[in-house]
Amino acid sequence: YYRENLFRIFLVFQEMQSSGVQPDLCAYNTLLDACGRAGEVEKAMEVFKRLVSEGLEPDYVTYTTLIKTFGIAGMVDRAEEVFTAMQQRTNHFASCVLPSELTFKQLMLANRNAYRLRRVFELFDMMQRQHGIRPTLRTGAIAIQLACEVKQVERALDIYRTLTANRVRLDNRSLHALLSLLNEKGLHDMASRIRQQRSLM
């Protein structure tokens, strides 16, 4: 499906250029995303170089999509390089590009899939402390589910408190993971209170 979709989007690009229409950054980001979903890392890099050669400046969507592409391919080091480069003025563009929560989500997923678990928690904390980005369920679910998976009760509770303070309601999967961990550790009263709090949110 993804390869067929990529082929269709490339055809659209060819038709645009044949008609004298210059693709904008949004169009390039769409093509970049299609390359990533199809697992075509080299094609994604060609698209990136092409948009730059056309005089377009990548935005946070462009960089986030590149991070996602490398993450899907299991190339977490390349994903980290993109994350670093986008925030530096030496990236050959007029200004640095600040990451969004979606950027952090994709880098967290890339590290999780590469079993760099400590880095996942570092990114969740960095997002808030250094960038002032309030977590939503996008990143919160990744962090709390991982904490529960590795049986880190205090970390899981800290993440839960952070999410609650930001009025984030846990999804069923995250809630089940947290309650299961607390009950496994004998913290039945805590599990009961969290279940009650969830019902009131």
GROMACS .gro file of C-alpha atoms in nm:
model
  201
    1TYR     CA    1   0.000   0.000   0.000
    2TYR     CA    2   0.270   0.251   0.102
    3ARG     CA    3   0.481   0.181  -0.205
    4GLU     CA    4   0.179   0.224  -0.431
    5ASN     CA    5   0.096   0.550  -0.258
    6LEU     CA    6   0.456   0.669  -0.304
    7PHE     CA    7   0.440   0.585  -0.674
    8ARG     CA    8   0.118   0.785  -0.713
    9ILE     CA    9   0.263   1.087  -0.536
   10PHE     CA   10   0.576   1.078  -0.754
   11LEU     CA   11   0.349   1.076  -1.060
   12VAL     CA   12   0.168   1.383  -0.930
   13PHE     CA   13   0.503   1.556  -0.881
   14GLN     CA   14   0.606   1.476  -1.237
   15GLU     CA   15   0.275   1.609  -1.369
   16MET     CA   16   0.315   1.930  -1.168
   17GLN     CA   17   0.662   1.991  -1.301
   18SER     CA   18   0.561   1.905  -1.657
   19SER     CA   19   0.288   2.168  -1.626
   20GLY     CA   20   0.533   2.427  -1.499
   21VAL     CA   21   0.398   2.419  -1.145
   22GLN     CA   22   0.663   2.446  -0.874
   23PRO     CA   23   0.585   2.217  -0.576
   24ASP     CA   24   0.577   2.403  -0.246
   25LEU     CA   25   0.714   2.288   0.090
   26CYS     CA   26   0.384   2.123   0.185
   27ALA     CA   27   0.398   1.910  -0.129
   28TYR     CA   28   0.758   1.812  -0.060
   29ASN     CA   29   0.672   1.721   0.300
   30THR     CA   30   0.394   1.497   0.171
   31LEU     CA   31   0.635   1.324  -0.066
   32LEU     CA   32   0.892   1.293   0.211
   33ASP     CA   33   0.635   1.128   0.438
   34ALA     CA   34   0.535   0.885   0.164
   35CYS     CA   35   0.901   0.787   0.119
   36GLY     CA   36   0.934   0.725   0.492
   37ARG     CA   37   0.620   0.515   0.516
   38ALA     CA   38   0.740   0.304   0.225
   39GLY     CA   39   1.077   0.252   0.391
   40GLU     CA   40   1.259   0.434   0.112
   41VAL     CA   41   1.526   0.614   0.313
   42GLU     CA   42   1.751   0.700   0.018
   43LYS     CA   43   1.459   0.840  -0.179
   44ALA     CA   44   1.361   1.047   0.125
   45MET     CA   45   1.711   1.197   0.139
   46GLU     CA   46   1.697   1.271  -0.234
   47VAL     CA   47   1.367   1.452  -0.182
   48PHE     CA   48   1.516   1.651   0.106
   49LYS     CA   49   1.818   1.755  -0.099
   50ARG     CA   50   1.592   1.845  -0.387
   51LEU     CA   51   1.368   2.074  -0.184
   52VAL     CA   52   1.675   2.248  -0.044
   53SER     CA   53   1.819   2.292  -0.396
   54GLU     CA   54   1.487   2.452  -0.495
   55GLY     CA   55   1.547   2.721  -0.235
   56LEU     CA   56   1.290   2.599   0.014
   57GLU     CA   57   1.367   2.610   0.387
   58PRO     CA   58   1.268   2.294   0.578
   59ASP     CA   59   1.024   2.347   0.864
   60TYR     CA   60   0.958   2.138   1.175
   61VAL     CA   61   0.731   1.910   0.971
   62THR     CA   62   1.015   1.839   0.728
   63TYR     CA   63   1.262   1.752   1.002
   64THR     CA   64   1.007   1.556   1.204
   65THR     CA   65   0.924   1.351   0.896
   66LEU     CA   66   1.293   1.278   0.841
   67ILE     CA   67   1.326   1.167   1.204
   68LYS     CA   68   1.023   0.943   1.158
   69THR     CA   69   1.172   0.800   0.838
   70PHE     CA   70   1.500   0.709   1.006
   71GLY     CA   71   1.311   0.575   1.307
   72ILE     CA   72   1.102   0.339   1.094
   73ALA     CA   73   1.421   0.219   0.926
   74GLY     CA   74   1.585   0.153   1.264
   75MET     CA   75   1.847   0.421   1.201
   76VAL     CA   76   1.818   0.595   1.536
   77ASP     CA   77   2.161   0.760   1.517
   78ARG     CA   78   2.060   0.933   1.194
   79ALA     CA   79   1.734   1.040   1.358
   80GLU     CA   80   1.932   1.193   1.646
   81GLU     CA   81   2.158   1.374   1.398
   82VAL     CA   82   1.856   1.534   1.232
   83PHE     CA   83   1.719   1.635   1.572
   84THR     CA   84   2.046   1.808   1.657
   85ALA     CA   85   2.096   1.968   1.315
   86MET     CA   86   1.750   2.122   1.297
   87GLN     CA   87   1.819   2.329   1.609
   88GLN     CA   88   2.155   2.468   1.497
   89ARG     CA   89   2.213   2.782   1.293
   90THR     CA   90   2.488   2.594   1.113
   91ASN     CA   91   2.225   2.388   0.929
   92HIS     CA   92   2.280   2.618   0.625
   93PHE     CA   93   1.947   2.795   0.667
   94ALA     CA   94   1.851   3.137   0.796
   95SER     CA   95   1.746   3.018   1.136
   96CYS     CA   96   1.721   2.711   1.352
   97VAL     CA   97   1.397   2.515   1.362
   98LEU     CA   98   1.251   2.438   1.702
   99PRO     CA   99   1.115   2.088   1.758
  100SER     CA  100   0.746   2.037   1.834
  101GLU     CA  101   0.589   1.774   2.056
  102LEU     CA  102   0.541   1.563   1.744
  103THR     CA  103   0.915   1.585   1.680
  104PHE     CA  104   0.983   1.455   2.030
  105LYS     CA  105   0.725   1.182   1.985
  106GLN     CA  106   0.893   1.049   1.672
  107LEU     CA  107   1.239   1.058   1.830
  108MET     CA  108   1.107   0.888   2.144
  109LEU     CA  109   0.955   0.613   1.929
  110ALA     CA  110   1.280   0.572   1.735
  111ASN     CA  111   1.475   0.529   2.058
  112ARG     CA  112   1.216   0.300   2.210
  113ASN     CA  113   1.228   0.074   1.905
  114ALA     CA  114   1.608   0.071   1.931
  115TYR     CA  115   1.579  -0.022   2.303
  116ARG     CA  116   1.747   0.302   2.410
  117LEU     CA  117   1.506   0.328   2.696
  118ARG     CA  118   1.690   0.584   2.908
  119ARG     CA  119   1.698   0.820   2.611
  120VAL     CA  120   1.318   0.801   2.582
  121PHE     CA  121   1.279   0.936   2.935
  122GLU     CA  122   1.550   1.197   2.875
  123LEU     CA  123   1.361   1.327   2.575
  124PHE     CA  124   1.033   1.341   2.766
  125ASP     CA  125   1.200   1.551   3.036
  126MET     CA  126   1.396   1.765   2.786
  127MET     CA  127   1.080   1.849   2.596
  128GLN     CA  128   0.933   2.009   2.907
  129ARG     CA  129   1.235   2.158   3.084
  130GLN     CA  130   1.442   2.288   2.794
  131HIS     CA  131   1.174   2.357   2.536
  132GLY     CA  132   0.874   2.440   2.752
  133ILE     CA  133   0.648   2.202   2.564
  134ARG     CA  134   0.361   2.068   2.769
  135PRO     CA  135   0.310   1.694   2.722
  136THR     CA  136  -0.008   1.552   2.578
  137LEU     CA  137  -0.108   1.190   2.535
  138ARG     CA  138   0.113   1.179   2.223
  139THR     CA  139   0.431   1.167   2.429
  140GLY     CA  140   0.283   1.085   2.768
  141ALA     CA  141   0.153   0.746   2.659
  142ILE     CA  142   0.493   0.645   2.523
  143ALA     CA  143   0.669   0.746   2.844
  144ILE     CA  144   0.427   0.596   3.095
  145GLN     CA  145   0.382   0.270   2.907
  146LEU     CA  146   0.759   0.227   2.886
  147ALA     CA  147   0.800   0.302   3.256
  148CYS     CA  148   0.541   0.037   3.334
  149GLU     CA  149   0.701  -0.210   3.096
  150VAL     CA  150   1.038  -0.182   3.272
  151LYS     CA  151   0.869  -0.187   3.615
  152GLN     CA  152   0.982   0.160   3.725
  153VAL     CA  153   0.702   0.246   3.964
  154GLU     CA  154   0.824   0.587   4.081
  155ARG     CA  155   0.896   0.702   3.728
  156ALA     CA  156   0.555   0.583   3.611
  157LEU     CA  157   0.387   0.772   3.896
  158ASP     CA  158   0.591   1.086   3.824
  159ILE     CA  159   0.484   1.075   3.462
  160TYR     CA  160   0.124   1.017   3.568
  161ARG     CA  161   0.136   1.322   3.798
  162THR     CA  162   0.287   1.533   3.520
  163LEU     CA  163   0.014   1.432   3.280
  164THR     CA  164  -0.258   1.489   3.537
  165ALA     CA  165  -0.119   1.835   3.613
  166ASN     CA  166  -0.148   1.910   3.241
  167ARG     CA  167  -0.506   1.779   3.233
  168VAL     CA  168  -0.413   1.480   3.020
  169ARG     CA  169  -0.652   1.187   3.057
  170LEU     CA  170  -0.482   0.850   3.019
  171ASP     CA  171  -0.599   0.627   2.740
  172ASN     CA  172  -0.718   0.277   2.831
  173ARG     CA  173  -0.391   0.107   2.739
  174SER     CA  174  -0.180   0.343   2.951
  175LEU     CA  175  -0.422   0.322   3.242
  176HIS     CA  176  -0.425  -0.057   3.232
  177ALA     CA  177  -0.045  -0.069   3.224
  178LEU     CA  178  -0.017   0.163   3.525
  179LEU     CA  179  -0.283  -0.013   3.732
  180SER     CA  180  -0.136  -0.354   3.655
  181LEU     CA  181   0.208  -0.241   3.768
  182LEU     CA  182   0.076  -0.088   4.091
  183ASN     CA  183  -0.126  -0.398   4.175
  184GLU     CA  184   0.172  -0.620   4.093
  185LYS     CA  185   0.379  -0.420   4.343
  186GLY     CA  186   0.108  -0.443   4.606
  187LEU     CA  187   0.008  -0.077   4.581
  188HIS     CA  188  -0.362  -0.153   4.566
  189ASP     CA  189  -0.478   0.165   4.740
  190MET     CA  190  -0.280   0.379   4.497
  191ALA     CA  191  -0.427   0.188   4.203
  192SER     CA  192  -0.776   0.240   4.340
  193ARG     CA  193  -0.724   0.616   4.382
  194ILE     CA  194  -0.591   0.651   4.029
  195ARG     CA  195  -0.888   0.458   3.893
  196GLN     CA  196  -1.122   0.692   4.078
  197GLN     CA  197  -0.936   1.003   3.957
  198ARG     CA  198  -0.955   0.877   3.600
  199SER     CA  199  -1.333   0.839   3.624
  200LEU     CA  200  -1.365   1.203   3.734
  201MET     CA  201  -1.157   1.349   3.449
   0.00000   0.00000   0.00000
